[in-house]
Short mmCIF file of C-alpha atoms and ligand atoms in Angstrom, two decimals:
data_model
loop_
_atom_site.label_atom_id
_atom_site.label_comp_id
_atom_site.label_asym_id
_atom_site.label_seq_id
_atom_site.Cartn_x
_atom_site.Cartn_y
_atom_site.Cartn_z
CA MET A 1 47.39 63.17 45.65
CA LEU A 2 48.81 61.53 42.29
CA ALA A 3 48.29 57.37 41.94
CA PHE A 4 52.22 56.95 41.58
CA ASP A 5 53.45 58.83 44.84
CA LYS A 6 50.92 56.76 46.66
CA GLU A 7 52.02 53.41 45.89
CA TYR A 8 56.06 54.83 45.86
CA PHE A 9 55.06 56.34 49.99
CA ASN A 10 53.10 52.36 50.20
CA ILE A 11 55.56 50.40 49.29
CA GLY A 12 57.84 53.10 51.91
CA PHE A 13 55.09 52.63 54.99
CA LEU A 14 55.99 48.22 54.94
CA ASP A 15 60.12 49.19 54.79
CA THR A 16 59.56 51.23 57.30
CA LEU A 17 57.51 49.02 59.93
CA SER A 18 60.30 45.41 59.28
CA TYR A 19 63.01 48.50 61.10
CA LYS A 20 60.08 48.85 64.45
CA HIS A 21 62.17 47.11 67.39
CA SER A 22 60.32 43.86 68.58
CA PHE A 23 59.81 40.30 69.65
CA VAL A 24 58.95 39.45 66.33
CA HIS A 25 61.44 42.02 64.91
CA SER A 26 64.09 41.10 66.43
CA LEU A 27 63.78 36.72 65.88
CA ASP A 28 66.01 35.67 62.83
CA PRO A 29 64.80 35.82 59.51
CA ARG A 30 65.34 32.46 58.72
CA ILE A 31 62.74 31.83 61.19
CA LYS A 32 60.98 33.48 60.65
CA LEU A 33 60.89 32.45 57.02
CA LEU A 34 61.06 29.39 57.97
CA THR A 35 57.81 28.87 60.81
CA THR A 36 55.66 30.77 57.64
CA LEU A 37 55.66 28.33 54.86
CA ALA A 38 54.73 25.59 57.52
CA PHE A 39 52.41 27.69 57.92
CA ILE A 40 50.96 28.48 54.56
CA LEU A 41 52.23 25.03 53.48
CA CYS A 42 49.66 23.40 56.90
CA VAL A 43 46.72 25.84 55.31
CA VAL A 44 47.06 25.27 52.46
CA SER A 45 46.28 21.41 52.72
CA PHE A 46 43.22 21.00 54.25
CA PRO A 47 40.57 19.10 51.79
CA LYS A 48 39.27 21.33 48.98
CA TYR A 49 35.52 21.25 51.95
CA GLU A 50 37.51 22.53 55.03
CA VAL A 51 35.95 25.11 57.25
CA PHE A 52 36.35 24.52 61.04
CA GLN A 53 39.61 23.89 61.61
CA ILE A 54 41.27 26.34 59.48
CA ILE A 55 39.54 28.64 61.95
CA PRO A 56 42.19 28.36 64.98
CA PHE A 57 45.28 29.05 62.65
CA PHE A 58 44.30 32.09 62.33
CA PHE A 59 46.30 32.42 66.34
CA PHE A 60 49.36 32.50 64.35
CA PRO A 61 48.46 36.14 62.47
CA VAL A 62 47.73 37.11 65.49
CA PHE A 63 50.00 36.13 67.51
CA ILE A 64 52.41 37.86 64.70
CA LEU A 65 50.78 41.50 64.82
CA SER A 66 50.24 42.35 68.11
CA ALA A 67 53.44 41.67 69.55
CA GLY A 68 55.08 43.00 66.87
CA ASN A 69 53.18 46.31 66.49
CA ILE A 70 52.07 45.76 62.89
CA PRO A 71 48.50 48.22 62.36
CA LEU A 72 46.29 46.36 61.58
CA LYS A 73 44.47 48.90 59.32
CA PHE A 74 46.86 48.37 56.69
CA ILE A 75 46.90 44.21 56.56
CA LEU A 76 43.23 44.47 56.59
CA LYS A 77 43.79 47.34 53.58
CA LYS A 78 46.93 45.23 52.05
CA LEU A 79 44.14 41.72 52.41
CA LEU A 80 41.64 43.88 50.22
CA VAL A 81 43.72 45.37 47.49
CA VAL A 82 44.91 41.71 46.26
CA SER A 83 41.22 40.25 47.20
CA PRO A 84 39.10 40.57 44.44
CA PHE A 85 41.79 38.94 42.85
CA VAL A 86 40.67 35.08 44.95
CA LEU A 87 36.49 36.41 44.42
CA PHE A 88 37.76 35.81 41.33
CA VAL A 89 39.01 31.93 41.45
CA GLY A 90 36.62 30.89 44.16
CA VAL A 91 33.18 32.85 42.20
CA PHE A 92 31.98 30.55 40.38
CA ASN A 93 32.46 27.35 42.91
CA PRO A 94 28.53 28.33 44.07
CA VAL A 95 27.78 27.84 40.07
CA PHE A 96 29.18 24.12 39.56
CA ASP A 97 29.60 22.61 43.35
CA THR A 98 25.49 22.71 44.47
CA GLU A 99 25.73 19.59 45.73
CA ALA A 100 24.39 20.29 50.25
CA ILE A 101 26.98 19.42 52.42
CA TYR A 102 25.14 21.32 55.16
CA SER A 103 21.37 21.54 55.59
CA LEU A 104 19.62 23.89 59.28
CA ASN A 105 16.24 24.66 59.89
CA GLY A 106 15.62 23.63 55.37
CA PHE A 107 18.26 26.22 54.81
CA VAL A 108 20.35 24.59 52.16
CA ILE A 109 24.51 25.16 51.84
CA SER A 110 25.92 23.49 48.57
CA LYS A 111 29.32 22.68 48.45
CA GLY A 112 30.83 25.60 46.19
CA TRP A 113 29.36 27.90 48.84
CA VAL A 114 31.92 26.08 51.32
CA SER A 115 33.99 25.67 49.10
CA LEU A 116 34.15 29.04 48.26
CA LEU A 117 34.59 30.45 51.40
CA SER A 118 37.55 27.71 52.24
CA ILE A 119 39.37 29.22 49.90
CA MET A 120 38.10 32.89 51.25
CA ILE A 121 40.06 31.33 54.92
CA ARG A 122 43.18 30.21 53.23
CA PHE A 123 43.82 33.07 51.53
CA ILE A 124 42.74 35.59 54.29
CA LEU A 125 45.63 33.20 56.10
CA THR A 126 47.86 33.00 54.45
CA VAL A 127 48.73 36.39 52.37
CA SER A 128 48.35 38.11 55.72
CA ALA A 129 51.49 35.70 56.57
CA ALA A 130 53.41 36.67 53.75
CA PHE A 131 52.59 40.62 54.34
CA LEU A 132 52.99 40.25 57.71
CA LEU A 133 56.92 38.60 57.47
CA ILE A 134 58.13 41.27 55.11
CA ALA A 135 56.48 43.86 58.20
CA THR A 136 58.09 42.56 60.45
CA THR A 137 61.69 41.36 58.69
CA SER A 138 63.39 43.67 57.01
CA PHE A 139 64.73 42.79 53.20
CA MET A 140 68.28 43.06 54.28
CA GLY A 141 67.63 40.65 56.55
CA LEU A 142 65.92 38.50 54.18
CA CYS A 143 68.11 38.46 51.62
CA LEU A 144 70.78 37.26 53.98
CA ALA A 145 67.93 34.58 54.72
CA LEU A 146 67.81 33.30 51.40
CA GLU A 147 71.78 33.76 51.17
CA ARG A 148 72.38 31.56 55.09
CA MET A 149 69.33 28.98 52.72
CA LYS A 150 71.92 28.49 50.02
CA VAL A 151 70.63 29.86 47.24
CA PRO A 152 72.57 31.58 45.16
CA LYS A 153 74.81 34.96 46.09
CA VAL A 154 74.56 36.03 42.94
CA PHE A 155 70.33 36.03 42.84
CA VAL A 156 70.60 37.66 46.44
CA VAL A 157 73.00 40.89 46.01
CA GLN A 158 71.02 41.14 42.82
CA LEU A 159 67.42 41.64 45.07
CA LEU A 160 69.83 43.50 47.79
CA PHE A 161 70.47 45.33 44.57
CA LEU A 162 66.44 46.03 43.72
CA TYR A 163 65.62 47.06 46.84
CA ARG A 164 67.93 49.63 47.67
CA TYR A 165 68.14 51.07 44.69
CA LEU A 166 64.21 50.41 44.00
CA PHE A 167 62.83 53.72 45.86
CA VAL A 168 65.76 56.28 43.94
CA LEU A 169 63.72 55.12 40.71
CA ALA A 170 61.12 55.22 42.54
CA GLY A 171 61.91 58.68 44.56
CA GLU A 172 63.05 60.05 40.73
CA THR A 173 59.74 58.92 38.61
CA MET A 174 57.76 60.35 41.24
CA ARG A 175 60.01 63.80 40.68
CA LEU A 176 59.69 63.50 37.40
CA ILE A 177 55.28 62.79 37.06
CA ARG A 178 56.14 65.63 39.96
CA ALA A 179 57.38 68.35 37.20
CA VAL A 180 55.35 66.95 34.21
CA ASN A 181 51.80 66.99 35.77
CA MET A 182 52.74 70.75 37.62
CA ARG A 183 52.81 72.32 33.88
CA ALA A 184 50.46 69.95 32.56
CA PHE A 185 47.95 71.48 34.28
CA ASP A 186 44.86 69.23 34.06
CA ARG A 187 45.54 67.70 31.15
CA LYS A 188 44.14 64.45 32.46
CA ASN A 189 46.52 61.48 30.28
CA LEU A 190 49.55 62.30 28.85
CA SER A 191 49.74 61.48 25.44
CA ILE A 192 52.08 59.21 24.45
CA LYS A 193 54.85 60.57 23.02
CA LEU A 194 55.51 62.18 26.49
CA PHE A 195 54.59 58.86 28.19
CA VAL A 196 58.26 57.32 25.79
CA SER A 197 60.65 60.52 26.31
CA ILE A 198 60.05 60.42 31.01
CA THR A 199 61.23 56.79 29.33
CA GLY A 200 63.75 57.19 27.98
CA THR A 201 64.80 60.13 30.40
CA LEU A 202 64.72 57.90 33.16
CA PHE A 203 66.37 54.42 31.32
CA MET A 204 68.90 57.05 30.48
CA LYS A 205 69.48 58.64 34.62
CA THR A 206 69.70 54.21 35.55
CA ILE A 207 72.36 53.63 32.78
CA GLU A 208 74.42 56.87 34.05
CA ARG A 209 73.86 55.80 37.91
CA SER A 210 75.12 52.66 36.69
CA GLU A 211 78.01 53.75 35.99
CA ARG A 212 78.87 55.52 38.80
CA ILE A 213 77.69 53.13 41.23
CA TYR A 214 79.85 50.99 39.11
CA GLN A 215 83.28 52.62 39.70
CA ALA A 216 82.31 53.77 42.83
CA MET A 217 82.05 50.63 43.75
CA CYS A 218 85.92 49.95 42.09
CA SER A 219 87.06 52.53 44.38
CA ARG A 220 85.99 49.98 46.95
CA GLY A 221 88.59 47.38 46.02
CA PHE A 222 84.80 45.17 44.82
CA ASP A 223 86.62 42.21 43.13
CA GLY A 224 83.54 39.97 41.53
CA GLU A 225 82.43 39.78 45.37
CA ILE A 226 80.14 40.76 47.44
CA ARG A 227 80.88 39.67 51.70
CA LEU A 228 78.80 40.80 53.81
CA LEU A 229 78.94 40.14 57.44
CA LYS A 230 77.15 37.87 59.33
CA ARG A 231 75.83 39.58 61.88
CA TYR A 232 72.70 37.00 62.77
CA LYS A 233 72.59 34.18 65.30
CA ILE A 234 69.58 31.87 65.58
CA ASN A 235 69.96 31.63 69.48
CA PHE A 236 66.88 29.73 72.31
CA THR A 237 64.33 31.85 71.42
CA ASP A 238 64.89 31.30 68.33
CA THR A 239 64.59 27.80 68.14
CA VAL A 240 61.60 27.71 71.56
CA PHE A 241 59.17 30.02 68.27
CA ALA A 242 59.63 27.20 65.65
CA LEU A 243 59.64 24.29 67.52
CA ALA A 244 56.55 26.06 69.37
CA THR A 245 54.82 27.40 66.17
CA ILE A 246 55.20 24.03 64.29
CA THR A 247 54.81 21.46 67.00
CA VAL A 248 51.19 24.42 67.33
CA PHE A 249 50.75 24.22 63.62
CA ILE A 250 51.26 19.90 63.30
CA ILE A 251 48.98 20.17 65.68
CA LEU A 252 46.01 22.17 64.19
CA ARG A 253 46.27 20.23 61.01
CA LYS A 254 46.56 17.35 62.75
CA TYR A 255 43.47 16.91 64.75
CA ASP A 256 40.22 18.90 64.31
CA ILE A 257 40.29 21.48 67.67
CA THR A 258 37.01 22.82 66.97
CA ASN A 259 35.01 20.06 67.06
CA MET A 260 36.33 18.01 70.28
CA LEU A 261 36.42 21.85 72.11
CA GLY A 262 32.50 22.46 70.94
CA ARG A 263 32.07 18.71 72.25
CA ALA A 264 34.78 19.37 75.26
CA LEU A 265 31.66 21.85 76.46
CA GLY A 266 28.56 20.48 74.69
CA MET B 1 107.36 62.60 51.27
CA SER B 2 106.58 62.33 48.75
CA HIS B 3 103.93 59.85 48.33
CA HIS B 4 100.57 61.89 48.76
CA ILE B 5 101.69 64.17 46.50
CA VAL B 6 98.51 65.31 43.29
CA GLU B 7 99.69 66.05 40.93
CA PHE B 8 97.92 67.31 37.72
CA LYS B 9 100.28 68.03 34.03
CA ASP B 10 98.41 70.07 31.07
CA VAL B 11 95.66 68.18 31.51
CA TYR B 12 93.35 67.82 29.50
CA TYR B 13 90.13 65.98 29.12
CA THR B 14 86.37 65.34 26.55
CA TYR B 15 84.15 63.60 27.03
CA PRO B 16 82.92 61.14 24.64
CA ASP B 17 79.70 63.32 23.40
CA GLY B 18 82.83 65.53 22.35
CA THR B 19 82.67 68.37 25.18
CA GLU B 20 85.79 69.69 26.23
CA ALA B 21 85.37 69.78 30.15
CA LEU B 22 89.05 70.32 30.78
CA LYS B 23 91.07 72.15 28.62
CA GLY B 24 95.13 71.88 29.69
CA VAL B 25 94.91 71.63 33.77
CA THR B 26 98.13 71.98 35.81
CA PHE B 27 99.07 71.87 39.23
CA ARG B 28 100.47 70.46 42.38
CA ILE B 29 99.45 69.46 45.48
CA HIS B 30 101.75 68.57 48.60
CA HIS B 31 100.89 66.32 51.18
CA GLY B 32 98.92 67.48 54.23
CA GLU B 33 97.75 70.25 52.09
CA SER B 34 93.96 71.25 51.77
CA VAL B 35 92.83 72.55 48.61
CA GLY B 36 89.50 74.07 47.37
CA ILE B 37 88.90 74.05 43.60
CA VAL B 38 85.84 76.91 43.20
CA GLY B 39 84.68 77.88 39.79
CA ALA B 40 81.84 78.83 37.53
CA ASN B 41 78.42 76.17 36.57
CA GLY B 42 80.19 73.72 34.59
CA THR B 43 83.39 74.37 34.66
CA GLY B 44 84.84 71.14 35.03
CA LYS B 45 85.94 71.31 38.80
CA SER B 46 83.56 67.79 38.91
CA THR B 47 85.40 65.91 35.57
CA LEU B 48 89.02 67.11 37.59
CA ILE B 49 87.51 65.20 40.43
CA LEU B 50 86.71 62.27 39.03
CA GLN B 51 89.87 61.97 37.57
CA MET B 52 91.82 62.21 40.86
CA ASN B 53 90.67 58.51 41.14
CA GLY B 54 90.84 57.00 37.57
CA PHE B 55 87.39 57.28 37.44
CA LEU B 56 87.79 59.03 34.36
CA LEU B 57 91.12 58.96 32.37
CA PRO B 58 92.52 62.26 30.86
CA THR B 59 92.37 62.10 27.32
CA ALA B 60 96.31 63.87 27.62
CA GLY B 61 98.18 64.75 29.03
CA THR B 62 99.51 63.02 33.29
CA ILE B 63 98.52 62.95 36.63
CA ARG B 64 100.70 61.30 39.92
CA ILE B 65 99.27 60.54 42.14
CA GLY B 66 102.69 59.72 44.85
CA ASP B 67 104.93 57.94 43.03
CA LEU B 68 102.11 56.32 40.57
CA GLN B 69 101.30 58.17 37.31
CA LEU B 70 97.86 57.19 36.86
CA ASP B 71 96.81 54.73 33.82
CA LYS B 72 94.12 52.30 33.28
CA LYS B 73 96.91 49.45 35.16
CA THR B 74 97.46 51.05 38.50
CA ARG B 75 94.03 52.98 38.53
CA SER B 76 92.40 50.83 41.11
CA GLU B 77 95.74 50.98 43.11
CA ILE B 78 95.71 55.03 43.29
CA GLY B 79 91.88 53.98 43.70
CA LYS B 80 93.13 52.64 46.92
CA LYS B 81 95.32 55.80 48.03
CA VAL B 82 92.73 58.49 47.19
CA GLY B 83 88.75 58.09 48.69
CA VAL B 84 86.64 60.40 46.63
CA VAL B 85 83.31 61.75 48.27
CA PHE B 86 80.66 62.54 44.76
CA GLN B 87 78.39 64.78 44.82
CA ASN B 88 75.10 63.07 44.77
CA PRO B 89 75.11 60.29 47.43
CA ASP B 90 73.63 58.24 45.99
CA ASP B 91 75.76 57.32 43.56
CA GLN B 92 77.72 56.01 46.07
CA LEU B 93 75.77 54.19 49.49
CA PHE B 94 74.76 51.16 46.85
CA MET B 95 74.58 48.94 50.37
CA PRO B 96 70.91 48.32 51.96
CA THR B 97 71.66 49.54 54.96
CA VAL B 98 74.62 52.24 56.60
CA PHE B 99 76.71 49.38 57.83
CA ASP B 100 77.36 47.39 54.93
CA ASP B 101 77.80 50.00 52.50
CA VAL B 102 80.95 51.68 55.25
CA SER B 103 81.73 48.42 55.52
CA PHE B 104 82.04 47.31 51.94
CA GLY B 105 85.59 48.56 51.36
CA PRO B 106 87.71 47.09 54.32
CA LEU B 107 85.61 43.84 54.29
CA ASN B 108 87.38 44.11 50.75
CA MET B 109 90.47 44.53 51.25
CA GLY B 110 91.13 41.53 53.04
CA LEU B 111 91.58 42.29 57.30
CA THR B 112 89.64 40.32 59.48
CA ILE B 113 86.16 40.78 60.45
CA GLU B 114 87.59 41.85 63.83
CA ARG B 115 89.32 44.91 61.48
CA VAL B 116 86.73 45.45 60.06
CA ILE B 117 84.20 46.25 62.65
CA GLU B 118 86.36 48.34 64.67
CA ARG B 119 87.33 50.53 61.27
CA VAL B 120 83.84 50.61 60.59
CA ASP B 121 82.53 51.69 64.05
CA GLU B 122 85.95 54.31 63.89
CA ALA B 123 85.39 55.96 60.82
CA LEU B 124 81.03 56.13 61.97
CA ARG B 125 81.95 57.73 64.81
CA THR B 126 84.32 60.89 63.06
CA ALA B 127 81.65 61.43 60.40
CA GLY B 128 79.33 61.62 63.48
CA CYS B 129 76.59 58.24 62.42
CA TYR B 130 76.79 56.20 64.53
CA GLU B 131 73.79 55.64 65.33
CA LEU B 132 72.55 55.47 62.21
CA ARG B 133 74.76 52.32 61.29
CA ASP B 134 71.47 50.26 60.88
CA ARG B 135 69.32 52.22 59.08
CA PRO B 136 69.03 51.70 55.19
CA PRO B 137 69.77 54.88 53.24
CA HIS B 138 67.10 55.34 51.71
CA HIS B 139 65.85 56.34 55.36
CA LEU B 140 68.36 58.76 55.52
CA SER B 141 68.47 63.21 54.78
CA LEU B 142 70.59 63.97 53.10
CA GLY B 143 73.01 65.35 55.33
CA GLN B 144 72.65 62.45 57.31
CA LYS B 145 73.79 60.23 53.19
CA ARG B 146 76.46 63.07 53.01
CA ALA B 147 77.72 61.74 56.51
CA VAL B 148 77.51 58.46 55.28
CA THR B 149 79.21 58.75 52.15
CA ILE B 150 82.33 60.60 54.27
CA ALA B 151 82.31 57.30 56.73
CA ALA B 152 82.21 54.98 54.15
CA VAL B 153 85.96 56.58 52.92
CA ILE B 154 88.12 56.83 55.34
CA SER B 155 87.18 53.84 56.84
CA MET B 156 89.63 53.10 53.87
CA GLN B 157 92.24 54.92 55.64
CA PRO B 158 93.13 56.62 52.29
CA ASP B 159 96.37 58.89 52.10
CA ILE B 160 93.77 61.71 49.88
CA LEU B 161 90.82 62.83 50.09
CA ALA B 162 88.53 64.28 47.83
CA MET B 163 85.48 65.96 47.59
CA ASP B 164 82.56 67.66 45.25
CA GLU B 165 80.97 69.78 46.66
CA PRO B 166 80.00 68.53 50.32
CA ALA B 167 78.68 70.86 51.61
CA ALA B 168 75.66 71.14 48.67
CA SER B 169 71.96 71.79 50.36
CA LEU B 170 73.11 71.26 53.06
CA ASP B 171 71.93 73.04 55.83
CA PRO B 172 74.19 74.72 58.52
CA LYS B 173 74.55 72.89 61.66
CA ALA B 174 75.05 69.52 60.02
CA ARG B 175 77.30 72.26 57.86
CA ARG B 176 79.38 72.85 60.97
CA GLN B 177 79.97 68.98 61.81
CA LEU B 178 81.51 68.55 58.27
CA ILE B 179 83.84 72.00 58.29
CA THR B 180 84.83 70.18 62.03
CA LEU B 181 84.97 66.98 59.84
CA LEU B 182 87.52 68.33 57.49
CA LYS B 183 89.96 69.73 59.55
CA GLY B 184 89.62 66.64 61.96
CA PHE B 185 91.49 65.00 59.06
CA LYS B 186 94.57 65.36 59.22
CA HIS B 187 95.43 64.04 55.68
CA THR B 188 95.76 66.37 51.70
CA LYS B 189 92.38 67.00 50.80
CA ILE B 190 90.61 68.55 47.79
CA ILE B 191 87.13 70.38 48.17
CA THR B 192 85.33 72.34 45.88
CA SER B 193 82.59 74.08 46.14
CA HIS B 194 80.38 77.81 46.09
CA ASP B 195 80.55 77.70 49.27
CA LEU B 196 83.38 80.43 49.53
CA ASP B 197 83.49 80.17 53.86
CA LEU B 198 84.01 76.41 53.77
CA ILE B 199 86.85 77.24 51.85
CA LEU B 200 88.07 79.85 53.36
CA ASP B 201 88.03 77.85 56.84
CA VAL B 202 89.29 74.62 55.76
CA CYS B 203 91.55 75.33 52.99
CA GLU B 204 95.04 77.67 52.96
CA ARG B 205 95.29 77.25 49.40
CA CYS B 206 92.85 77.77 46.86
CA ILE B 207 92.93 77.37 42.98
CA VAL B 208 90.04 78.89 40.74
CA ILE B 209 89.00 76.71 37.13
CA ALA B 210 87.17 78.88 34.56
CA ASN B 211 86.58 77.07 31.22
CA GLY B 212 89.44 73.65 31.54
CA LYS B 213 91.66 75.49 32.72
CA VAL B 214 92.44 76.98 35.80
CA LYS B 215 92.63 80.27 36.13
CA ALA B 216 94.04 80.87 39.05
CA ASP B 217 95.87 79.18 42.16
CA GLY B 218 97.31 80.66 45.72
CA PRO B 219 96.87 80.88 48.89
CA ALA B 220 92.67 81.26 50.14
CA ARG B 221 93.24 84.08 53.25
CA GLU B 222 94.08 85.54 48.96
CA ILE B 223 92.20 84.05 46.17
CA LEU B 224 89.57 85.04 47.67
CA LEU B 225 89.85 88.36 48.74
CA ASN B 226 89.97 89.26 45.55
CA GLN B 227 86.69 90.95 44.30
CA GLN B 228 87.73 91.25 40.19
CA LEU B 229 88.32 88.31 40.06
CA LEU B 230 85.81 86.30 41.78
CA ASP B 231 83.74 88.56 39.11
CA GLU B 232 85.21 87.52 36.28
CA ASN B 233 83.99 83.58 37.64
CA ASN B 234 80.42 84.31 39.02
CA LEU B 235 81.50 83.71 43.32
CA GLU B 236 81.23 86.20 45.11
CA LEU B 237 82.82 87.43 48.16
CA PRO B 238 82.79 85.13 51.31
CA LEU B 239 80.28 85.98 53.86
CA SER B 240 82.63 85.75 56.45
CA LEU B 241 84.57 88.78 54.79
CA GLN B 242 82.10 90.68 53.55
CA ARG B 243 81.78 92.55 56.96
CA ARG B 244 84.85 94.34 57.10
N1 LIG C 301 78.71 63.09 30.88
C1 LIG C 301 78.78 63.55 31.07
N2 LIG C 301 78.99 63.95 28.55
C2 LIG C 301 79.19 65.56 28.83
N3 LIG C 301 79.76 65.63 28.38
C3 LIG C 301 79.32 66.25 30.00
C4 LIG C 301 79.81 65.13 30.63
N4 LIG C 301 79.79 65.86 32.22
C5 LIG C 301 79.42 67.12 32.09
N5 LIG C 301 79.77 67.05 31.24
C6 LIG C 301 80.31 68.61 30.42
O1 LIG C 301 81.59 69.12 31.26
C7 LIG C 301 82.02 70.53 31.72
C8 LIG C 301 82.36 70.13 33.33
O2 LIG C 301 80.98 69.43 34.22
P1 LIG C 301 81.78 69.59 34.91
O3 LIG C 301 82.21 68.72 35.44
O4 LIG C 301 79.73 69.09 35.80
O5 LIG C 301 81.29 70.85 35.98
P2 LIG C 301 80.56 71.41 37.82
O6 LIG C 301 81.45 71.00 37.86
O7 LIG C 301 82.44 72.25 37.38
O8 LIG C 301 80.05 71.73 37.31
C9 LIG C 301 80.06 70.88 31.12
O9 LIG C 301 80.18 71.81 29.96
C10 LIG C 301 79.26 69.49 30.77
O10 LIG C 301 78.54 70.15 30.67
MG1 LIG C 302 79.93 69.79 39.75
#
């Protein structure tokens, strides 16, 4: 498969997931946005060398993943794609920060390694939470949540159109590249000239399309304002979910549960 | 009633790049008539449809819809009377879900929320796509998209329905549903199509366009049986008539 096709189907898959039905999918988007933000805030605010106290936070992504019926493999793949960047951020810590922090039977672990580990864990937690939010909330839902949270309407409407036409444009690009490939045979890289002309074609097509869309909007009474019907309501389940998860976040953030458990058992 | 009349009088249209698409088109369509517009590729059918509700304004000649003459000032008023279904549904479904798209028009008409929902439901059911209401348009097949565009247009309850190649690339079942839907729509209908069987089935009158002009205009049964006329316009006898 061509690289572009693959990316296209990837976004498409994320989008398809968001239209499934499950407990998590049916929560109000605002609630999901709020809890995810609270989660990220808690995880990120831990001190630099913390590792054990962060681990219990895995309960949240694991819960969303299983309750939302999201394939684990999908999230793992996403994490793998982004991980090089994080490694790059933390990779020099062990080199510069060599002070010992733990020692196990003469085996010394430096602060640098611990902070690298801590960064990796935080990264896995926050990125998977963000992906899970997207995979369990339709883009439309997210936009409506933003609108209700007083994000300017112009901005929200732009996002909605972006979402709607991203797939149309991507599909068009995909077909165009396929068509070129079909006749370019095995020439691996397209010449600059060809690239320019493809971009030009896409640009013209886009301009023409936007004109037709604008006409279609006008013919349906568009007067400069997009009216969206509000359809989400925060109900009892939403409130309980938000209160429960955020309480757990705060407890996990304030108290070292792992340590307490260890002492209670030991 | 005079208010659902569509009248073209010597209409010319030249695209900005100099292509003369319409070169003096004249016809008059009465209230409740259903008219098929046929012709070879590039003869100006789509251009004609785009004039109906003022997407394009004639370079010369006049167009009257009901009591209004089409110009810059009346185009938005006329836009409410004439529902146009484009050839490409992606140009027309611009909202992120089917429901939002179909409710776009009614919401702009200043109806109450309950009325809007009522109308949307009714339009979706009429067009046979009620179960798609929460789906995003990019998850739909072409036939489903077409049904949704039709719902979006009829939710505004236009007096006149104009469609550009509605049956293009539909499978036989979707095509059959479309025909049933069109037959159920009692107002004035104007349909372009290469599917002459569909025209024969739905329309009582047929206009042949050739090279930007009206070549023939008359009862669909007569026009679509005229072998010579059809041959001259790259068309073929409808299948249902070939067997005779
Ligand atoms: N946007 C445009 N700019 C310039 N010429 C156009 C444009 N759209 C159509 N034409 C030209 O106008 C003529 C009529 O086109 P059209 O109405 O689309 O034909 P049909 O729908 O009957 O196939 C054709 O010669 C076509 O090339
Ligand atoms: Mg056409």
